[in-house]
Amino acid sequence: MPLNRTLSMSSLPGLEDWEDEFDLENAVLFEVAWEVANKVGGIYTVLQTKAKVTGDEWGDNYYLVGPYTEQGVRTQVELLEPPTPALKRTLDSMNSKGCKFLAQSEEKPHVVAHFHEWLAGIGLCLCRARRLPVATIFTTHATLLGRYLCAGAVDFYNNLENFNVDKEAGERQIYHRYCMERAAAHCAHVFTTVSQITAIEAQHLLKRKPDIVTPNGLNVKKFSAMHEFQNLHAQSKARIQEFVRGHFYGHLDFNLDKTLYFFIAGRYEFSNKGADVFLEALARLNYLLRVNGSEQTVVAFFIMPARTNNFNVETLKGQAVRKQLWDTANTVKEKFGRKLYESLLVGSLPDMNKMLDKEDFTMMKRAIFATQRQSFPPVCTHNMLDDSSDPILTTIRRIGLFNSSADRVKVIFHPEFLSSTSPLLPVDYEEFVRGCHLGVFPSYYEPWGYTPAECTVMGIPSVSTNLSGFGCFMEEHIADPSAYGIYILDRRFRSLDDSCSQLTSFLYSFCQQSRRQRIIQRNRTERLSDLLDWKYLGRYYMSARHMALAKAFPEHFTYEPHEADATQGYRYPRPASVPPSPSLSRHSSPHQSEDEEEPRDGPPDEDGERYDEDEEAAKDRRNIRAPEWPRRASCTSSTSGSKRGSVDTGPSSSLSTPSEPLSPASSLGEERN
């Protein structure tokens, strides 16, 4: 079953530029989700980051509804009195009558209720069953059945139309939850998903075609100078290097200046998140680096929470040994500096043979003796409760990546989310990402993919797939994603072994890049951040809300869908100057070295031209076709005195028309091979 790409659903110019704004003065928006002030997964990030642009649109008429948890209230909620008398009366009534609703507003407002995921779906179903005058929206961020099916190692995307959904849900003991999700999707005035690939999935599993796709965005912080985020990368990398020095004490026989940090992070779904493919590719990469005599070392982090009972003693010891060595070095340095100072004061050059005494050498010998280690550095930083059956550790034992001196690829499994208060690796997630060189997310099931999106806005290249919402979104809007540091792995049209080979090719090519090339690529990656900003992507949600108002209150609001013009598009061209890749370049430059400074006015490249990042950025900006929000629809309220039509309120109404089939990303891999 071919996956179709729909321009009006997933391209930025497919959004409405309202000729007449909706009159929202007498309208109220409620957004309901289990992750409101309750961090469980990616929906929390969606709601938290989107709150500002939604608040700017709705003002005080925007409310978020979620579960009451003491932890959430203490850390994320500011307790306030209800801003309006109607809301206060409603809350008082709910408290006194067991949370049953009574209408308290003198003037009936136009209410929009947006429900996220099946956990909040029961509220939507009750709103429609009781015929409440509420415009409803339901967003599924990942179908429940789809997540379970993919975890069961089935050929999911090639058999979407063949599944007996009731049978599959029943066999997995999720039938009632599945029915709730499906009922919410059909009851909603407007049904949305977060990516085009999830829209196809929902159409087959939930039996309703989404009305619009609402991609997930982020709040993008732009830097005033191009080199600022590069400085942040260097600072964060130094923090990671300190951890690596301690973790590999006694086996630190590799050059940290020639070490790359790769990582995968997220929910511990071994196959769905692609950890299995990543590990297999690392084993192949280790072989390639060894047989080709590469001086490059790769440290691959797995940041996935699992069941543990505490930190690994050997891991903690490593950080203690590192600190002891640092203290010893500082003590010797202070004594050396004091003797040097006293010698210079009397006007004589110091006798270097007398600068360090026997006590100093004894102290240093003891410190060196403390670094002796008989075993390999640990793979896991914690004591795992299911060590023998853990998927990551079991695979590591099979492929033989034990952090030996002969291995050019080292693996560190950190089965806990990162925290700046950790005694082991005291960095928060954002700082950790900024310090790494490449995020690797070869997911098989990834409706959107916040992890590669976060890498992009922080200027860190990443690997995604053509089965993730993020990967498909970037593939559509960027002419050459790999030139911008977005590597799209083909997991739909290739076998598992071929996908591993393609990922290995990506990783090996990345390892062959010089430091200068990586800096150039990070600059290009960070330049894509505008594409993921809520100030653009928030318009999808605006469109969904306006569509819901028109369906629920046709006498007050109208909405005229218009087919998208296929000639319009928001597409980043191939960069004006692409940093040469070892697998693409005609020959290597004799001027490149690992000691080169930041290439703002760097040495000549292979073609004899100097690279200036500011100049190249200006060229790219001129080449980028800016989003021209076409006037594709118009909406009016009763206060404007005109109505321009209505829309089909049936569940199959959609803004989409099938267009070209989703093309495989294999060309990117073949280009790098």
XYZ file of C-alpha atoms in Angstrom:
673
model
C 0.000 0.000 0.000
C 1.753 3.194 -1.138
C 2.048 6.050 1.312
C 0.831 9.249 -0.281
C 2.248 12.639 0.510
C -0.396 15.336 0.822
C 0.765 18.861 0.126
C -2.083 20.641 1.870
C -1.651 18.506 4.953
C 2.065 18.737 5.457
C 3.525 21.719 3.629
C 3.751 25.126 5.226
C 1.993 26.997 2.391
C -0.976 24.677 2.862
C -2.105 26.896 5.729
C -4.747 29.558 5.694
C -4.037 33.260 5.735
C -7.257 34.574 7.243
C -8.725 37.463 5.347
C -11.099 38.116 8.262
C -9.950 36.943 11.657
C -12.295 34.887 13.807
C -14.029 36.843 16.510
C -12.720 34.957 19.553
C -13.962 37.422 22.156
C -16.878 35.145 23.037
C -14.988 31.884 22.478
C -13.169 29.658 24.944
C -10.556 26.979 24.260
C -10.019 23.999 26.556
C -7.121 21.659 25.828
C -7.385 18.329 27.646
C -4.589 15.775 28.025
C -3.129 13.370 30.558
C 0.238 15.121 30.204
C -0.808 18.622 31.223
C 1.774 19.471 33.909
C 2.449 15.725 34.050
C 5.563 14.690 32.132
C 5.157 11.207 30.700
C 6.191 11.521 27.056
C 6.258 13.809 24.051
C 2.729 15.226 24.476
C 4.001 17.099 27.524
C 6.547 18.838 25.287
C 3.864 19.633 22.697
C 1.605 21.300 25.245
C 4.361 23.071 27.140
C 6.057 24.573 24.090
C 2.825 25.378 22.243
C 1.266 27.176 25.198
C 2.775 30.545 24.322
C 1.549 30.786 20.730
C -1.877 29.471 21.744
C -2.038 31.929 24.641
C -1.128 34.769 22.300
C -4.119 33.837 20.124
C -6.724 33.168 22.839
C -5.497 35.260 25.757
C -7.293 34.539 29.040
C -9.793 32.329 27.234
C -7.307 29.463 26.967
C -7.371 26.698 29.586
C -5.402 23.483 29.975
C -7.048 20.577 31.795
C -5.101 17.628 33.136
C -4.711 15.255 36.105
C -4.041 16.642 39.556
C -0.722 15.361 40.881
C 1.032 16.758 43.927
C 4.390 16.735 42.155
C 2.985 18.565 39.155
C 1.272 21.197 41.287
C 4.409 21.828 43.364
C 6.787 22.187 40.432
C 4.772 23.340 37.420
C 1.548 25.018 38.516
C 1.028 28.497 39.923
C -2.148 28.478 41.998
C -4.433 31.397 41.114
C -7.991 32.426 41.721
C -10.358 31.827 38.769
C -10.117 34.898 36.498
C -13.870 35.128 35.756
C -16.967 34.762 37.958
C -18.436 32.158 35.580
C -15.383 29.940 35.874
C -15.338 30.320 39.661
C -18.978 29.288 39.909
C -18.312 26.329 37.631
C -15.363 25.115 39.680
C -17.251 25.555 42.933
C -20.163 23.620 41.506
C -17.879 20.833 40.284
C -16.290 20.563 43.717
C -19.609 20.458 45.540
C -21.411 18.094 43.163
C -18.765 15.481 42.439
C -17.275 17.235 39.382
C -20.597 17.315 37.485
C -20.961 20.235 35.066
C -23.430 23.016 35.341
C -23.454 25.838 32.808
C -22.675 29.077 34.656
C -22.062 31.650 31.939
C -24.735 34.267 31.313
C -23.853 34.429 27.621
C -23.229 31.036 26.088
C -19.693 31.148 24.676
C -18.467 29.223 21.688
C -16.436 26.477 23.355
C -13.667 24.566 21.603
C -12.441 21.449 23.420
C -9.249 19.838 22.136
C -8.578 16.313 23.438
C -5.199 14.590 23.105
C -4.930 10.779 22.959
C -7.393 8.112 24.043
C -6.892 8.803 27.773
C -8.741 12.114 27.372
C -11.065 10.738 24.693
C -13.852 9.731 27.072
C -14.560 13.413 27.731
C -14.981 14.006 24.015
C -17.352 11.056 23.638
C -19.493 12.293 26.532
C -19.617 15.809 25.074
C -21.094 14.424 21.848
C -23.326 11.842 23.529
C -24.880 14.522 25.735
C -25.127 16.915 22.770
C -23.203 19.679 24.494
C -22.662 22.811 22.365
C -18.918 22.246 22.140
C -16.664 22.134 19.074
C -14.445 19.102 19.568
C -11.005 18.185 18.236
C -9.245 14.877 18.789
C -5.512 14.447 18.178
C -3.842 11.078 18.222
C -0.081 11.341 18.598
C 0.359 7.597 18.011
C -2.305 4.963 17.593
C -2.466 2.503 20.447
C -2.786 -0.540 18.214
C -0.020 0.654 15.895
C 2.447 0.908 18.764
C 1.621 -2.618 19.925
C 1.758 -4.115 16.445
C 5.153 -2.596 15.647
C 6.561 -3.819 18.948
C 5.478 -7.311 17.889
C 7.920 -7.375 14.944
C 5.304 -7.405 12.169
C 5.685 -5.889 8.699
C 3.412 -3.079 9.774
C 3.438 -0.475 7.005
C 3.168 -2.954 4.151
C 0.135 -4.644 5.698
C -1.890 -1.750 7.081
C -4.969 -2.596 5.020
C -4.839 -6.285 5.947
C -5.090 -6.156 9.748
C -8.240 -7.389 11.466
C -8.147 -4.561 13.971
C -10.675 -5.991 16.433
C -8.882 -9.341 16.487
C -5.433 -7.777 16.869
C -6.569 -5.466 19.678
C -8.283 -8.331 21.474
C -5.245 -10.599 21.273
C -3.109 -7.864 22.813
C -5.634 -7.214 25.596
C -6.117 -3.569 24.623
C -9.542 -3.891 23.030
C -11.378 -1.505 25.358
C -8.707 1.154 25.075
C -8.656 0.722 21.311
C -12.447 1.158 21.171
C -12.159 4.351 23.221
C -9.547 5.749 20.836
C -11.580 4.821 17.774
C -14.788 6.257 19.236
C -13.062 9.555 20.053
C -11.704 9.788 16.519
C -15.175 9.292 15.022
C -17.042 11.522 17.474
C -14.774 14.541 17.030
C -15.764 17.383 14.734
C -12.129 17.532 13.617
C -9.687 14.639 13.773
C -5.945 15.342 13.505
C -2.665 13.477 13.686
C 0.902 14.716 14.024
C 2.333 13.472 10.721
C 1.314 12.272 7.292
C 2.527 8.737 7.960
C 0.398 8.555 11.115
C -2.557 9.863 9.108
C -2.326 6.815 6.828
C -2.031 4.585 9.881
C -5.079 6.158 11.537
C -7.127 5.834 8.371
C -6.644 2.046 8.396
C -6.596 1.298 12.129
C -9.114 3.873 13.414
C -11.154 3.906 10.195
C -11.240 7.675 9.814
C -9.113 9.847 7.578
C -7.691 12.803 9.530
C -8.967 16.219 8.559
C -5.582 17.865 8.959
C -2.056 17.027 10.066
C -0.668 19.145 12.925
C 3.150 18.711 13.067
C 4.844 19.273 16.392
C 7.012 22.348 16.838
C 9.388 23.862 19.354
C 10.140 27.310 20.706
C 13.268 28.252 18.804
C 15.861 30.503 20.386
C 17.859 32.326 17.733
C 21.404 33.457 18.405
C 22.555 36.957 17.578
C 25.897 35.664 16.286
C 26.480 32.546 14.216
C 29.258 31.217 16.433
C 27.359 31.379 19.744
C 25.771 27.944 19.532
C 29.136 26.528 18.408
C 30.610 27.825 21.653
C 27.812 26.113 23.568
C 28.659 22.879 21.762
C 32.302 23.159 22.846
C 31.370 23.883 26.468
C 28.906 21.002 26.678
C 31.316 18.630 24.956
C 33.906 19.442 27.621
C 31.416 18.312 30.306
C 30.873 15.018 28.501
C 34.626 14.555 28.103
C 35.096 14.840 31.850
C 32.652 11.961 32.342
C 34.405 9.919 29.641
C 37.797 10.460 31.307
C 36.479 8.935 34.494
C 34.446 6.171 32.880
C 37.389 4.889 30.839
C 40.126 5.361 33.445
C 42.869 2.814 32.968
C 41.772 2.310 29.344
C 41.950 5.892 28.134
C 44.233 4.970 25.267
C 42.283 6.945 22.661
C 42.560 10.616 21.749
C 39.625 12.621 23.088
C 40.264 15.277 20.438
C 39.511 12.605 17.839
C 36.477 11.175 19.597
C 32.909 11.592 18.369
C 29.846 11.309 20.601
C 26.755 9.642 19.150
C 23.569 9.081 21.120
C 20.061 7.669 21.058
C 17.467 8.704 23.626
C 13.806 8.229 24.403
C 11.291 5.686 25.602
C 12.806 2.224 26.010
C 11.139 0.531 23.052
C 14.006 -1.540 21.726
C 12.705 -2.200 18.212
C 10.263 0.684 17.743
C 12.945 3.273 18.553
C 15.557 1.513 16.423
C 18.012 0.613 19.180
C 18.431 -2.814 17.548
C 19.438 -1.266 14.209
C 21.752 1.236 15.907
C 23.625 -1.484 17.805
C 24.083 -3.628 14.721
C 25.344 -0.599 12.762
C 27.785 0.225 15.583
C 29.236 -3.281 15.400
C 29.771 -2.886 11.651
C 31.186 0.609 12.143
C 33.615 -0.756 14.731
C 34.873 -3.281 12.168
C 35.283 -0.640 9.446
C 37.197 1.734 11.704
C 39.499 -1.062 12.855
C 40.329 -2.579 9.472
C 40.899 0.848 7.923
C 43.234 1.891 10.735
C 41.155 4.941 11.652
C 42.334 7.100 14.509
C 38.746 8.168 15.152
C 36.930 6.790 18.199
C 33.167 6.771 18.673
C 31.455 6.784 22.065
C 27.787 5.840 21.644
C 25.377 6.729 24.459
C 22.049 4.970 25.006
C 19.853 7.217 27.164
C 16.790 5.027 27.765
C 15.156 4.592 31.184
C 14.947 1.007 32.455
C 14.511 -0.772 35.792
C 17.590 -0.305 37.987
C 18.389 -0.364 41.684
C 21.283 2.111 41.765
C 24.441 3.346 40.103
C 27.107 0.838 39.187
C 29.884 0.878 41.824
C 32.595 0.620 39.175
C 31.116 3.603 37.329
C 31.053 5.745 40.454
C 34.600 4.654 41.266
C 35.716 5.902 37.869
C 34.458 9.409 38.573
C 36.081 9.318 42.026
C 39.437 8.286 40.487
C 39.158 11.086 37.939
C 38.521 13.629 40.687
C 41.446 12.283 42.723
C 43.780 12.647 39.763
C 42.540 16.185 39.206
C 43.150 17.089 42.841
C 46.619 15.544 42.739
C 47.523 17.440 39.594
C 46.306 20.707 41.119
C 48.313 20.127 44.299
C 51.502 19.489 42.343
C 50.750 22.453 40.069
C 50.377 24.809 43.039
C 53.666 23.673 44.601
C 55.420 23.958 41.244
C 53.978 27.417 40.678
C 54.997 28.633 44.134
C 58.607 27.454 43.674
C 58.735 29.011 40.224
C 57.426 32.294 41.595
C 59.991 32.380 44.413
C 62.810 31.620 41.992
C 61.781 34.416 39.660
C 61.495 36.842 42.581
C 65.192 36.497 43.355
C 66.059 37.022 39.702
C 67.245 33.541 38.730
C 65.999 30.890 36.374
C 64.639 27.879 38.249
C 66.534 24.610 38.495
C 64.032 22.234 36.929
C 65.567 19.259 38.735
C 64.599 20.818 42.061
C 61.110 21.968 41.151
C 59.566 18.612 42.085
C 60.717 16.750 45.170
C 60.468 13.092 46.143
C 57.145 13.651 47.885
C 55.639 15.018 44.696
C 56.756 12.000 42.694
C 55.398 9.646 45.361
C 52.045 11.418 45.257
C 51.896 11.130 41.466
C 52.917 7.456 41.493
C 50.122 6.685 43.950
C 47.669 8.482 41.708
C 48.857 6.506 38.676
C 48.615 3.249 40.625
C 44.979 4.092 41.457
C 44.173 4.184 37.746
C 45.137 0.548 37.204
C 42.140 -1.544 36.179
C 41.941 -5.249 35.402
C 38.450 -5.246 33.843
C 37.056 -3.386 30.856
C 35.156 -0.130 31.496
C 31.519 -0.978 32.227
C 28.959 -0.848 29.433
C 26.068 0.046 31.758
C 26.264 2.842 34.323
C 23.630 1.283 36.613
C 22.824 -2.078 38.157
C 20.041 -3.498 35.994
C 17.266 -5.497 37.611
C 16.807 -7.571 34.445
C 20.439 -7.736 33.421
C 20.271 -11.186 31.820
C 17.219 -10.429 29.677
C 17.669 -6.734 28.946
C 17.494 -6.259 25.128
C 20.338 -3.743 24.868
C 22.730 -5.685 27.098
C 21.826 -8.985 25.431
C 22.582 -7.522 22.007
C 25.853 -6.011 23.211
C 26.949 -9.438 24.437
C 26.082 -10.924 21.047
C 27.930 -8.345 18.948
C 30.886 -8.191 21.338
C 31.162 -4.451 22.025
C 32.734 -4.625 25.500
C 34.735 -1.362 25.499
C 38.048 -3.139 24.973
C 41.148 -1.226 23.921
C 40.911 -2.737 20.435
C 37.382 -1.392 19.912
C 37.101 1.882 18.057
C 33.440 2.076 19.098
C 32.671 2.324 22.813
C 29.153 1.908 24.237
C 27.680 3.501 27.369
C 24.151 2.522 28.408
C 22.670 5.107 30.806
C 19.270 3.617 31.793
C 17.980 6.805 33.386
C 17.009 10.237 32.129
C 19.761 12.812 32.484
C 19.787 15.362 35.286
C 22.099 18.209 36.245
C 21.973 16.925 39.850
C 23.270 13.458 38.998
C 26.489 12.470 40.823
C 27.580 10.552 37.729
C 26.867 12.662 34.620
C 25.678 16.036 35.960
C 24.194 17.535 32.789
C 20.618 18.108 31.743
C 19.343 16.677 28.465
C 19.652 19.883 26.450
C 23.253 20.406 27.526
C 24.062 16.772 26.729
C 22.574 17.035 23.233
C 24.535 20.196 22.511
C 27.765 18.436 23.475
C 27.251 15.456 21.174
C 28.118 15.276 17.491
C 25.280 13.150 16.102
C 21.861 11.969 17.284
C 20.879 8.572 15.869
C 17.158 7.730 15.834
C 16.566 4.860 13.352
C 12.988 4.339 14.535
C 10.597 1.886 12.961
C 7.573 3.427 14.702
C 7.859 7.170 15.342
C 4.687 9.182 14.631
C 6.616 12.445 14.952
C 10.038 12.367 16.598
C 10.888 15.149 19.030
C 14.432 13.877 19.632
C 15.733 14.635 16.109
C 13.735 17.880 16.086
C 15.464 18.992 19.296
C 18.817 18.117 17.738
C 17.998 20.277 14.735
C 17.117 23.420 16.669
C 20.339 22.986 18.676
C 22.433 22.628 15.532
C 23.274 18.944 15.995
C 23.039 16.638 12.936
C 20.792 13.615 13.311
C 19.699 10.389 11.669
C 15.970 9.869 11.221
C 13.912 7.513 9.034
C 11.296 7.667 6.321
C 8.908 5.982 8.769
C 9.040 8.873 11.239
C 6.911 11.979 10.969
C 9.949 14.210 11.387
C 11.907 12.399 8.690
C 9.073 12.623 6.159
C 8.472 16.288 7.017
C 12.125 17.175 6.488
C 12.348 15.093 3.334
C 9.463 17.055 1.862
C 10.750 20.505 2.768
C 14.489 20.089 2.125
C 15.919 19.411 -1.305
C 19.034 17.669 0.065
C 18.544 16.802 3.765
C 21.978 15.225 4.217
C 23.676 18.489 3.220
C 21.938 20.083 6.207
C 22.886 17.265 8.576
C 19.522 15.455 8.387
C 20.205 11.859 7.333
C 17.051 9.985 6.320
C 17.364 6.223 6.738
C 15.161 4.055 4.522
C 13.292 1.581 6.718
C 10.301 1.071 4.449
C 11.690 -0.019 1.109
C 14.751 -1.905 2.375
C 15.249 -5.080 4.366
C 16.452 -4.842 7.947
C 19.952 -5.869 6.903
C 20.041 -3.286 4.109
C 18.843 -0.594 6.508
C 21.678 -1.513 8.887
C 24.145 -1.250 6.011
C 22.792 2.167 5.021
C 23.033 3.417 8.608
C 26.588 2.071 8.829
C 27.393 4.049 5.679
C 25.977 7.222 7.225
C 27.975 6.743 10.432
C 31.232 5.866 8.686
C 30.952 8.869 6.347
C 30.304 11.092 9.339
C 33.423 9.715 11.057
C 35.500 10.637 8.006
C 34.534 14.293 8.148
C 37.108 16.745 9.419
C 36.377 19.033 12.338
C 35.984 21.909 9.899
C 33.386 20.017 7.897
C 31.425 19.162 11.044
C 31.345 22.811 12.099
C 30.038 23.852 8.692
C 27.384 21.159 8.847
C 26.264 22.203 12.345
C 25.798 25.742 11.065
C 23.580 24.412 8.282
C 21.591 22.212 10.661
C 20.865 25.089 13.011
C 19.646 27.133 10.062
C 16.696 24.735 9.682
C 15.326 25.661 13.095
C 12.839 28.166 11.626
C 11.127 25.268 9.901
C 10.247 23.764 13.318
C 9.213 26.947 15.104
C 5.729 27.071 16.595
C 5.257 30.506 15.050
C 4.871 28.580 11.760
C 3.651 25.150 12.837
C 1.159 26.592 15.323
C -0.964 27.638 12.334
C -1.914 24.009 11.749
C -3.588 23.944 15.151
C -5.192 27.294 14.416
C -6.606 25.832 11.212
C -7.995 22.800 13.081
C -9.724 25.003 15.675
C -11.282 27.231 13.046
C -12.486 24.186 11.159
C -14.065 22.787 14.343
C -15.855 26.077 15.085
C -17.277 26.125 11.566
C -18.552 22.557 11.897
C -20.034 22.947 15.383
C -21.478 26.447 14.936
C -22.215 26.799 11.190
C -24.615 29.667 11.831
C -21.775 31.772 13.292
C -18.611 30.564 11.571
C -17.817 29.397 8.063
C -14.812 27.667 6.621
C -14.103 27.146 2.943
C -11.472 24.509 2.217
C -9.528 25.011 -0.955
C -7.298 22.575 -2.725
C -3.604 23.354 -2.438
C -1.623 24.467 -5.438
C 1.023 21.814 -6.049
C 3.388 24.440 -7.462
C 3.601 26.181 -4.106
C 5.934 24.934 -1.422
C 8.258 25.839 1.388
C 11.431 24.036 0.380
C 15.044 24.527 1.375
C 17.311 24.225 -1.670
C 20.627 22.465 -1.718
C 23.110 24.768 0.076
C 25.023 27.210 -2.058
C 28.253 25.666 -0.779
C 28.141 22.142 0.610
C 30.911 21.055 2.983
C 32.750 18.288 1.118
C 32.023 14.800 2.388
C 34.799 12.208 2.193
C 32.531 9.887 0.259
C 31.606 12.622 -2.210
C 34.777 14.664 -2.612
C 37.193 14.199 -5.460
C 40.246 14.324 -3.205
C 41.009 15.300 0.361
C 42.287 18.749 1.132
C 45.887 18.917 2.396
C 44.943 21.977 4.439
C 42.401 20.277 6.679
C 43.367 19.160 10.153
C 41.760 18.538 13.499
C 43.354 21.698 14.885
C 41.608 24.129 12.552
C 39.760 27.019 14.064
C 36.094 27.721 13.481
C 35.716 28.262 9.713
C 34.136 31.674 9.697
C 37.048 32.854 7.556
C 38.603 29.446 7.121
C 41.368 28.234 4.836
C 40.617 27.538 1.182
C 38.454 24.492 0.556
C 39.056 21.852 -2.082
C 38.172 24.209 -4.898
C 40.512 26.899 -3.639
C 37.695 29.126 -2.315
C 37.540 30.484 1.189
C 34.513 29.564 3.257
C 32.735 32.345 5.118
C 29.728 31.128 7.074
C 27.944 34.492 7.230
C 28.256 34.913 3.479
C 27.066 31.365 2.800
C 24.128 31.805 5.164
C 23.075 34.920 3.282
C 23.211 32.974 -0.011
C 21.049 30.215 1.399
C 18.502 32.654 2.757
C 18.204 34.264 -0.686
C 17.661 30.839 -2.256
C 15.008 29.726 0.203
C 11.480 30.280 -1.022
C 9.777 32.032 1.865
C 6.385 30.746 2.994
C 3.708 32.676 1.134
C 0.614 31.901 3.169
C -1.930 31.775 0.307
C -5.486 32.852 0.855
C -6.907 29.371 0.630
C -9.828 29.773 2.964
C -11.839 32.479 4.595
C -13.770 32.440 7.829
C -16.206 34.896 9.254
C -18.226 35.153 12.406
C -21.756 36.401 12.865
C -20.398 39.773 13.939
C -18.854 40.392 10.525
C -22.217 40.106 8.823
C -21.392 37.578 6.128
C -21.249 33.845 5.564
C -19.342 32.246 2.734
C -20.530 28.657 2.805
C -20.228 25.601 4.972
C -18.236 22.405 5.179
C -19.071 18.731 5.209
C -19.389 17.659 8.828
C -18.935 13.983 8.088
C -15.905 12.114 9.430
C -14.334 11.802 6.007
C -14.097 15.515 5.295
C -10.524 16.472 4.632
C -8.270 19.166 3.331
C -6.194 16.628 1.468
C -5.856 15.263 -2.014
C -3.473 12.399 -2.736
C -0.419 13.470 -4.593
C 2.867 11.786 -5.477
C 3.803 8.575 -3.627
C 6.233 8.843 -0.784
C 9.623 8.401 -2.414
C 12.233 6.233 -0.725
C 15.275 7.834 0.858
C 17.564 5.254 -0.685
C 19.149 7.843 -2.964
C 20.677 9.520 0.073
C 22.278 6.293 1.179
C 23.518 5.427 -2.295
C 24.992 8.901 -2.593
C 27.019 8.276 0.539
C 28.011 4.667 -0.264
